[in-house]
Amino acid sequence: MFEENPVTAKDGTQVMTWYFEGDKDKPLILYFHGNTGLMARFAPAITKLTNEGYSVAMMEYRGFGNTKGKISQDVIFSDAVAFYDYYKNKTDNDKIIFYGYSFGCAFAMGLTQYRDPDGIILTAPFSSLYQEVKEYPVPLAFLVLKDKYPSDEYIKNIKCPILLIHGNKDMLIHHSHSQRLFDLAPVKEKQVVFVDGINHHDIFFKEHNLPVILDWLEQFN
């Protein structure tokens, strides 16, 4: 069962978070969900990690659920810092993993510019929202894109192990985005896994990424 913890953002907004306390000798996982639902939609798949003893915290975005406001790149990165700091101080876990799915990968990568994780998991990420919109069938939409969420720039500064997982039948975000991020990551401890025949939705919600994640997390236990 997750407990609710409102976190006070830099501007005073109460950002709702959910937290499950697992084993202290395992890393705390800060999870960033996709943009098409509330934390409750993504929680069932996340509970597979809590069943394995991992502590997990999730953050609700501005304009979603009980978190008021409007989402933007600057705001979400600032909220992610407050989220990290709150659980860094609240918990006794020695290591913290950033885990994003879909759009949430951009938030996880943005947080790396302000706080250093011990590991990063990205499931079905885009290399940047700019690049994703360029590939989307809306003519010249990328020319008016305000927030670019440039994970392909942020990843050049990471210093920790990173795992990327992508379905090779993803029609929303092409798996080449994960390959690009893998190629740009400057660390030796990096892995990219392409799951055959799996689309954007099923890679997470049908948990095709879970066995890979659980194997990868063993290095931190």
Short mmCIF file of N, CA and C in Angstrom, two decimals, residues 11-158:
data_model
loop_
_atom_site.label_atom_id
_atom_site.label_comp_id
_atom_site.label_asym_id
_atom_site.label_seq_id
_atom_site.Cartn_x
_atom_site.Cartn_y
_atom_site.Cartn_z
N ASP A 11 7.79 26.98 -5.35
CA ASP A 11 6.84 28.09 -5.37
C ASP A 11 5.71 27.92 -4.36
N GLY A 12 5.80 26.91 -3.51
CA GLY A 12 4.80 26.70 -2.48
C GLY A 12 3.70 25.73 -2.85
N THR A 13 3.63 25.31 -4.10
CA THR A 13 2.62 24.36 -4.54
C THR A 13 2.82 23.01 -3.85
N GLN A 14 1.71 22.39 -3.47
CA GLN A 14 1.77 21.06 -2.88
C GLN A 14 1.73 20.01 -3.99
N VAL A 15 2.83 19.32 -4.17
CA VAL A 15 2.96 18.27 -5.17
C VAL A 15 2.69 16.93 -4.49
N MET A 16 1.65 16.24 -4.95
CA MET A 16 1.30 14.97 -4.32
C MET A 16 2.27 13.87 -4.74
N THR A 17 2.69 13.08 -3.79
CA THR A 17 3.55 11.93 -4.08
C THR A 17 3.00 10.71 -3.36
N TRP A 18 3.33 9.54 -3.90
CA TRP A 18 3.01 8.27 -3.26
C TRP A 18 4.33 7.57 -2.92
N TYR A 19 4.33 6.85 -1.79
CA TYR A 19 5.56 6.21 -1.33
C TYR A 19 5.25 4.84 -0.73
N PHE A 20 6.08 3.88 -1.11
CA PHE A 20 6.06 2.56 -0.49
C PHE A 20 7.43 2.30 0.12
N GLU A 21 7.45 1.95 1.39
CA GLU A 21 8.72 1.68 2.07
C GLU A 21 9.07 0.21 1.96
N GLY A 22 10.20 -0.04 1.32
CA GLY A 22 10.68 -1.40 1.16
C GLY A 22 11.90 -1.67 2.02
N ASP A 23 12.77 -2.55 1.54
CA ASP A 23 13.97 -2.92 2.28
C ASP A 23 15.01 -1.80 2.23
N LYS A 24 15.60 -1.50 3.37
CA LYS A 24 16.58 -0.42 3.43
C LYS A 24 17.87 -0.76 2.72
N ASP A 25 18.14 -2.07 2.55
CA ASP A 25 19.39 -2.46 1.88
C ASP A 25 19.25 -2.50 0.37
N LYS A 26 18.05 -2.15 -0.14
CA LYS A 26 17.84 -2.03 -1.57
C LYS A 26 17.66 -0.56 -1.92
N PRO A 27 17.94 -0.18 -3.18
CA PRO A 27 17.82 1.24 -3.54
C PRO A 27 16.38 1.74 -3.52
N LEU A 28 16.24 3.02 -3.29
CA LEU A 28 14.96 3.71 -3.45
C LEU A 28 14.81 4.06 -4.92
N ILE A 29 13.64 3.79 -5.48
CA ILE A 29 13.37 4.08 -6.89
C ILE A 29 12.42 5.26 -6.97
N LEU A 30 12.87 6.33 -7.60
CA LEU A 30 12.02 7.49 -7.87
C LEU A 30 11.44 7.31 -9.27
N TYR A 31 10.13 7.11 -9.35
CA TYR A 31 9.47 6.78 -10.61
C TYR A 31 8.74 7.99 -11.19
N PHE A 32 8.92 8.20 -12.50
CA PHE A 32 8.26 9.28 -13.23
C PHE A 32 7.38 8.66 -14.32
N HIS A 33 6.07 8.85 -14.20
CA HIS A 33 5.14 8.17 -15.11
C HIS A 33 4.95 8.91 -16.43
N GLY A 34 4.22 8.28 -17.34
CA GLY A 34 3.91 8.90 -18.62
C GLY A 34 2.89 10.01 -18.48
N ASN A 35 2.50 10.60 -19.60
CA ASN A 35 1.68 11.81 -19.55
C ASN A 35 0.21 11.56 -19.85
N THR A 36 -0.23 10.32 -19.85
CA THR A 36 -1.62 10.03 -20.23
C THR A 36 -2.42 9.44 -19.07
N GLY A 37 -2.14 9.86 -17.86
CA GLY A 37 -2.89 9.35 -16.73
C GLY A 37 -2.29 9.76 -15.41
N LEU A 38 -2.98 9.39 -14.33
CA LEU A 38 -2.55 9.69 -12.98
C LEU A 38 -1.64 8.58 -12.45
N MET A 39 -1.05 8.83 -11.28
CA MET A 39 -0.20 7.83 -10.66
C MET A 39 -0.92 6.49 -10.52
N ALA A 40 -2.22 6.56 -10.20
CA ALA A 40 -2.99 5.33 -9.97
C ALA A 40 -3.01 4.42 -11.20
N ARG A 41 -2.95 5.01 -12.38
CA ARG A 41 -2.96 4.19 -13.60
C ARG A 41 -1.67 3.38 -13.73
N PHE A 42 -0.58 3.95 -13.28
CA PHE A 42 0.73 3.31 -13.46
C PHE A 42 1.14 2.46 -12.26
N ALA A 43 0.49 2.66 -11.12
CA ALA A 43 0.89 1.98 -9.89
C ALA A 43 0.84 0.46 -9.97
N PRO A 44 -0.16 -0.16 -10.62
CA PRO A 44 -0.19 -1.62 -10.62
C PRO A 44 1.08 -2.26 -11.16
N ALA A 45 1.65 -1.70 -12.22
CA ALA A 45 2.90 -2.26 -12.75
C ALA A 45 4.08 -1.98 -11.81
N ILE A 46 4.03 -0.83 -11.14
CA ILE A 46 5.10 -0.47 -10.21
C ILE A 46 5.11 -1.37 -8.97
N THR A 47 3.93 -1.87 -8.59
CA THR A 47 3.87 -2.71 -7.39
C THR A 47 4.66 -4.01 -7.54
N LYS A 48 4.97 -4.38 -8.76
CA LYS A 48 5.81 -5.57 -8.95
C LYS A 48 7.21 -5.31 -8.37
N LEU A 49 7.66 -4.06 -8.41
CA LEU A 49 8.94 -3.71 -7.81
C LEU A 49 8.84 -3.70 -6.29
N THR A 50 7.73 -3.18 -5.76
CA THR A 50 7.57 -3.18 -4.30
C THR A 50 7.45 -4.61 -3.78
N ASN A 51 6.85 -5.49 -4.56
CA ASN A 51 6.75 -6.89 -4.15
C ASN A 51 8.11 -7.55 -4.02
N GLU A 52 9.09 -7.00 -4.74
CA GLU A 52 10.46 -7.51 -4.66
C GLU A 52 11.27 -6.82 -3.56
N GLY A 53 10.60 -5.96 -2.79
CA GLY A 53 11.26 -5.32 -1.65
C GLY A 53 11.84 -3.96 -1.91
N TYR A 54 11.60 -3.39 -3.10
CA TYR A 54 12.14 -2.07 -3.41
C TYR A 54 11.24 -0.97 -2.88
N SER A 55 11.85 0.05 -2.30
CA SER A 55 11.13 1.27 -1.95
C SER A 55 10.89 2.06 -3.22
N VAL A 56 9.67 2.57 -3.38
CA VAL A 56 9.31 3.30 -4.59
C VAL A 56 8.56 4.58 -4.20
N ALA A 57 8.93 5.69 -4.81
CA ALA A 57 8.20 6.95 -4.66
C ALA A 57 7.80 7.43 -6.04
N MET A 58 6.57 7.94 -6.16
CA MET A 58 6.06 8.47 -7.41
C MET A 58 5.61 9.91 -7.20
N MET A 59 5.71 10.72 -8.22
CA MET A 59 5.34 12.13 -8.14
C MET A 59 4.23 12.43 -9.13
N GLU A 60 3.19 13.17 -8.68
CA GLU A 60 2.13 13.61 -9.59
C GLU A 60 2.50 14.96 -10.19
N TYR A 61 2.25 15.13 -11.48
CA TYR A 61 2.66 16.34 -12.19
C TYR A 61 1.63 17.45 -12.04
N ARG A 62 2.06 18.67 -12.32
CA ARG A 62 1.15 19.81 -12.28
C ARG A 62 -0.03 19.58 -13.23
N GLY A 63 -1.21 19.86 -12.71
CA GLY A 63 -2.41 19.69 -13.51
C GLY A 63 -2.96 18.28 -13.50
N PHE A 64 -2.31 17.36 -12.79
CA PHE A 64 -2.76 15.98 -12.68
C PHE A 64 -3.21 15.71 -11.25
N GLY A 65 -4.35 15.05 -11.08
CA GLY A 65 -4.80 14.64 -9.76
C GLY A 65 -4.90 15.81 -8.80
N ASN A 66 -4.29 15.64 -7.61
CA ASN A 66 -4.35 16.64 -6.56
C ASN A 66 -3.22 17.66 -6.62
N THR A 67 -2.42 17.63 -7.70
CA THR A 67 -1.36 18.63 -7.86
C THR A 67 -1.85 19.71 -8.81
N LYS A 68 -1.96 20.91 -8.29
CA LYS A 68 -2.51 22.01 -9.08
C LYS A 68 -1.43 22.67 -9.93
N GLY A 69 -1.88 23.38 -10.98
CA GLY A 69 -0.95 24.14 -11.81
C GLY A 69 -0.88 23.62 -13.22
N LYS A 70 0.10 24.13 -13.95
CA LYS A 70 0.29 23.79 -15.35
C LYS A 70 1.71 23.27 -15.56
N ILE A 71 1.81 22.21 -16.31
CA ILE A 71 3.11 21.58 -16.52
C ILE A 71 3.96 22.38 -17.50
N SER A 72 5.25 22.44 -17.23
CA SER A 72 6.24 23.02 -18.14
C SER A 72 7.59 22.43 -17.78
N GLN A 73 8.55 22.58 -18.65
CA GLN A 73 9.86 21.99 -18.41
C GLN A 73 10.50 22.54 -17.15
N ASP A 74 10.53 23.86 -16.98
CA ASP A 74 11.17 24.45 -15.80
C ASP A 74 10.47 24.04 -14.52
N VAL A 75 9.14 24.05 -14.55
CA VAL A 75 8.36 23.71 -13.36
C VAL A 75 8.55 22.24 -12.98
N ILE A 76 8.47 21.35 -13.96
CA ILE A 76 8.56 19.93 -13.64
C ILE A 76 9.95 19.57 -13.14
N PHE A 77 10.99 20.19 -13.68
CA PHE A 77 12.34 19.91 -13.19
C PHE A 77 12.50 20.43 -11.76
N SER A 78 11.96 21.62 -11.48
CA SER A 78 12.02 22.16 -10.13
C SER A 78 11.26 21.28 -9.15
N ASP A 79 10.08 20.81 -9.56
CA ASP A 79 9.30 19.91 -8.70
C ASP A 79 10.05 18.60 -8.46
N ALA A 80 10.74 18.12 -9.48
CA ALA A 80 11.49 16.87 -9.35
C ALA A 80 12.62 17.01 -8.33
N VAL A 81 13.24 18.18 -8.28
CA VAL A 81 14.29 18.44 -7.28
C VAL A 81 13.70 18.39 -5.87
N ALA A 82 12.54 19.04 -5.68
CA ALA A 82 11.88 19.01 -4.38
C ALA A 82 11.49 17.58 -4.00
N PHE A 83 11.02 16.82 -4.97
CA PHE A 83 10.66 15.41 -4.79
C PHE A 83 11.87 14.60 -4.35
N TYR A 84 12.98 14.76 -5.05
CA TYR A 84 14.22 14.06 -4.70
C TYR A 84 14.66 14.42 -3.29
N ASP A 85 14.74 15.70 -2.99
CA ASP A 85 15.25 16.16 -1.70
C ASP A 85 14.38 15.65 -0.55
N TYR A 86 13.07 15.64 -0.76
CA TYR A 86 12.16 15.17 0.28
C TYR A 86 12.45 13.72 0.64
N TYR A 87 12.57 12.87 -0.38
CA TYR A 87 12.77 11.45 -0.10
C TYR A 87 14.21 11.11 0.24
N LYS A 88 15.12 11.91 -0.19
CA LYS A 88 16.52 11.74 0.24
C LYS A 88 16.62 11.94 1.75
N ASN A 89 15.88 12.91 2.26
CA ASN A 89 15.90 13.20 3.70
C ASN A 89 14.98 12.27 4.49
N LYS A 90 13.92 11.79 3.87
CA LYS A 90 12.93 10.95 4.57
C LYS A 90 13.40 9.53 4.76
N THR A 91 14.15 9.01 3.80
CA THR A 91 14.48 7.58 3.78
C THR A 91 15.92 7.33 4.19
N ASP A 92 16.21 6.07 4.47
CA ASP A 92 17.56 5.66 4.87
C ASP A 92 18.26 4.83 3.79
N ASN A 93 17.67 4.74 2.61
CA ASN A 93 18.28 3.95 1.54
C ASN A 93 19.59 4.59 1.10
N ASP A 94 20.61 3.76 0.90
CA ASP A 94 21.92 4.27 0.51
C ASP A 94 21.96 4.75 -0.94
N LYS A 95 21.14 4.12 -1.78
CA LYS A 95 21.19 4.43 -3.22
C LYS A 95 19.81 4.85 -3.72
N ILE A 96 19.82 5.72 -4.74
CA ILE A 96 18.59 6.20 -5.35
C ILE A 96 18.67 6.01 -6.86
N ILE A 97 17.64 5.38 -7.42
CA ILE A 97 17.54 5.12 -8.85
C ILE A 97 16.46 6.01 -9.44
N PHE A 98 16.73 6.65 -10.57
CA PHE A 98 15.71 7.39 -11.31
C PHE A 98 15.14 6.45 -12.38
N TYR A 99 13.81 6.36 -12.43
CA TYR A 99 13.14 5.46 -13.37
C TYR A 99 12.03 6.22 -14.07
N GLY A 100 12.10 6.31 -15.40
CA GLY A 100 11.06 6.98 -16.17
C GLY A 100 10.47 6.07 -17.22
N TYR A 101 9.20 6.30 -17.50
CA TYR A 101 8.52 5.63 -18.60
C TYR A 101 7.97 6.69 -19.55
N SER A 102 8.26 6.55 -20.85
CA SER A 102 7.73 7.44 -21.88
C SER A 102 8.11 8.89 -21.57
N PHE A 103 7.11 9.78 -21.48
CA PHE A 103 7.40 11.19 -21.19
C PHE A 103 8.12 11.36 -19.86
N GLY A 104 7.86 10.44 -18.93
CA GLY A 104 8.52 10.51 -17.63
C GLY A 104 10.03 10.36 -17.71
N CYS A 105 10.53 9.75 -18.79
CA CYS A 105 11.98 9.64 -18.98
C CYS A 105 12.62 11.02 -19.08
N ALA A 106 11.90 11.95 -19.73
CA ALA A 106 12.43 13.31 -19.87
C ALA A 106 12.56 13.98 -18.51
N PHE A 107 11.63 13.70 -17.60
CA PHE A 107 11.69 14.29 -16.26
C PHE A 107 12.83 13.66 -15.45
N ALA A 108 12.99 12.35 -15.59
CA ALA A 108 14.09 11.68 -14.91
C ALA A 108 15.43 12.21 -15.38
N MET A 109 15.58 12.40 -16.70
CA MET A 109 16.83 12.92 -17.23
C MET A 109 17.03 14.38 -16.85
N GLY A 110 15.96 15.16 -16.81
CA GLY A 110 16.09 16.54 -16.38
C GLY A 110 16.60 16.64 -14.95
N LEU A 111 16.14 15.76 -14.10
CA LEU A 111 16.58 15.76 -12.71
C LEU A 111 18.07 15.48 -12.57
N THR A 112 18.64 14.73 -13.51
CA THR A 112 20.08 14.44 -13.44
C THR A 112 20.93 15.69 -13.55
N GLN A 113 20.35 16.78 -14.03
CA GLN A 113 21.12 18.03 -14.14
C GLN A 113 21.26 18.74 -12.80
N TYR A 114 20.49 18.28 -11.81
CA TYR A 114 20.49 18.93 -10.50
C TYR A 114 20.85 17.99 -9.36
N ARG A 115 20.59 16.71 -9.54
CA ARG A 115 20.89 15.73 -8.51
C ARG A 115 21.48 14.48 -9.18
N ASP A 116 22.42 13.84 -8.50
CA ASP A 116 23.12 12.69 -9.08
C ASP A 116 22.49 11.39 -8.60
N PRO A 117 21.95 10.60 -9.51
CA PRO A 117 21.42 9.28 -9.13
C PRO A 117 22.53 8.24 -9.08
N ASP A 118 22.21 7.10 -8.50
CA ASP A 118 23.14 5.96 -8.52
C ASP A 118 22.90 5.08 -9.72
N GLY A 119 21.76 5.27 -10.39
CA GLY A 119 21.43 4.53 -11.60
C GLY A 119 20.22 5.14 -12.26
N ILE A 120 20.04 4.85 -13.54
CA ILE A 120 18.93 5.40 -14.30
C ILE A 120 18.30 4.28 -15.13
N ILE A 121 16.97 4.22 -15.11
CA ILE A 121 16.21 3.29 -15.96
C ILE A 121 15.28 4.12 -16.85
N LEU A 122 15.37 3.91 -18.15
CA LEU A 122 14.49 4.60 -19.08
C LEU A 122 13.77 3.57 -19.94
N THR A 123 12.44 3.57 -19.85
CA THR A 123 11.63 2.68 -20.66
C THR A 123 10.89 3.49 -21.71
N ALA A 124 11.14 3.21 -22.99
CA ALA A 124 10.50 3.89 -24.12
C ALA A 124 10.69 5.40 -24.09
N PRO A 125 11.95 5.87 -23.98
CA PRO A 125 12.18 7.30 -23.94
C PRO A 125 12.25 7.92 -25.34
N PHE A 126 12.03 9.23 -25.43
CA PHE A 126 12.44 9.96 -26.63
C PHE A 126 13.77 10.63 -26.34
N SER A 127 14.58 10.82 -27.36
CA SER A 127 15.89 11.45 -27.16
C SER A 127 15.74 12.93 -26.85
N SER A 128 14.73 13.55 -27.43
CA SER A 128 14.31 14.91 -27.07
C SER A 128 12.89 15.08 -27.60
N LEU A 129 12.13 15.96 -26.95
CA LEU A 129 10.78 16.21 -27.46
C LEU A 129 10.86 16.90 -28.81
N TYR A 130 11.88 17.70 -29.01
CA TYR A 130 12.11 18.36 -30.31
C TYR A 130 12.22 17.31 -31.42
N GLN A 131 13.05 16.29 -31.19
CA GLN A 131 13.23 15.25 -32.20
C GLN A 131 11.96 14.44 -32.39
N GLU A 132 11.26 14.15 -31.30
CA GLU A 132 10.02 13.38 -31.40
C GLU A 132 8.97 14.13 -32.21
N VAL A 133 8.84 15.42 -31.98
CA VAL A 133 7.84 16.21 -32.71
C VAL A 133 8.24 16.34 -34.18
N LYS A 134 9.52 16.40 -34.46
CA LYS A 134 9.97 16.43 -35.86
C LYS A 134 9.49 15.19 -36.61
N GLU A 135 9.45 14.08 -35.91
CA GLU A 135 9.05 12.82 -36.54
C GLU A 135 7.54 12.62 -36.54
N TYR A 136 6.83 13.40 -35.77
CA TYR A 136 5.38 13.27 -35.66
C TYR A 136 4.73 13.96 -36.86
N PRO A 137 3.63 13.43 -37.39
CA PRO A 137 3.05 13.98 -38.62
C PRO A 137 2.23 15.27 -38.44
N VAL A 138 2.86 16.27 -37.81
CA VAL A 138 2.28 17.62 -37.72
C VAL A 138 3.28 18.56 -38.38
N PRO A 139 3.02 19.03 -39.58
CA PRO A 139 4.01 19.80 -40.33
C PRO A 139 4.56 20.99 -39.55
N LEU A 140 5.88 21.02 -39.41
CA LEU A 140 6.63 22.14 -38.82
C LEU A 140 6.27 22.42 -37.37
N ALA A 141 5.67 21.46 -36.67
CA ALA A 141 5.31 21.67 -35.26
C ALA A 141 6.55 21.93 -34.41
N PHE A 142 7.67 21.34 -34.77
CA PHE A 142 8.90 21.51 -33.99
C PHE A 142 9.40 22.94 -34.00
N LEU A 143 8.98 23.74 -34.96
CA LEU A 143 9.46 25.12 -35.05
C LEU A 143 8.87 26.01 -33.95
N VAL A 144 7.74 25.61 -33.38
CA VAL A 144 7.10 26.42 -32.35
C VAL A 144 7.14 25.70 -30.99
N LEU A 145 7.94 24.69 -30.88
CA LEU A 145 8.03 23.93 -29.64
C LEU A 145 8.81 24.72 -28.60
N LYS A 146 8.17 25.00 -27.47
CA LYS A 146 8.81 25.79 -26.42
C LYS A 146 9.74 24.94 -25.55
N ASP A 147 9.21 23.85 -25.02
CA ASP A 147 9.97 23.00 -24.12
C ASP A 147 10.49 21.79 -24.89
N LYS A 148 11.79 21.66 -24.97
CA LYS A 148 12.38 20.63 -25.83
C LYS A 148 12.79 19.37 -25.08
N TYR A 149 12.85 19.43 -23.76
CA TYR A 149 13.22 18.26 -22.96
C TYR A 149 14.39 17.51 -23.61
N PRO A 150 15.56 18.12 -23.65
CA PRO A 150 16.68 17.56 -24.42
C PRO A 150 17.47 16.48 -23.67
N SER A 151 16.87 15.32 -23.51
CA SER A 151 17.58 14.23 -22.84
C SER A 151 18.88 13.86 -23.53
N ASP A 152 18.93 14.09 -24.84
CA ASP A 152 20.15 13.77 -25.59
C ASP A 152 21.31 14.70 -25.21
N GLU A 153 21.01 15.85 -24.64
CA GLU A 153 22.05 16.72 -24.10
C GLU A 153 22.37 16.34 -22.66
N TYR A 154 21.35 16.10 -21.88
CA TYR A 154 21.55 15.79 -20.46
C TYR A 154 22.32 14.50 -20.26
N ILE A 155 22.10 13.53 -21.14
CA ILE A 155 22.72 12.22 -20.93
C ILE A 155 24.25 12.27 -21.08
N LYS A 156 24.74 13.30 -21.73
CA LYS A 156 26.18 13.44 -21.90
C LYS A 156 26.90 13.72 -20.58
N ASN A 157 26.15 14.07 -19.54
CA ASN A 157 26.75 14.43 -18.26
C ASN A 157 26.59 13.37 -17.19
N ILE A 158 25.94 12.25 -17.50
CA ILE A 158 25.69 11.28 -16.45
C ILE A 158 26.98 10.54 -16.08
#
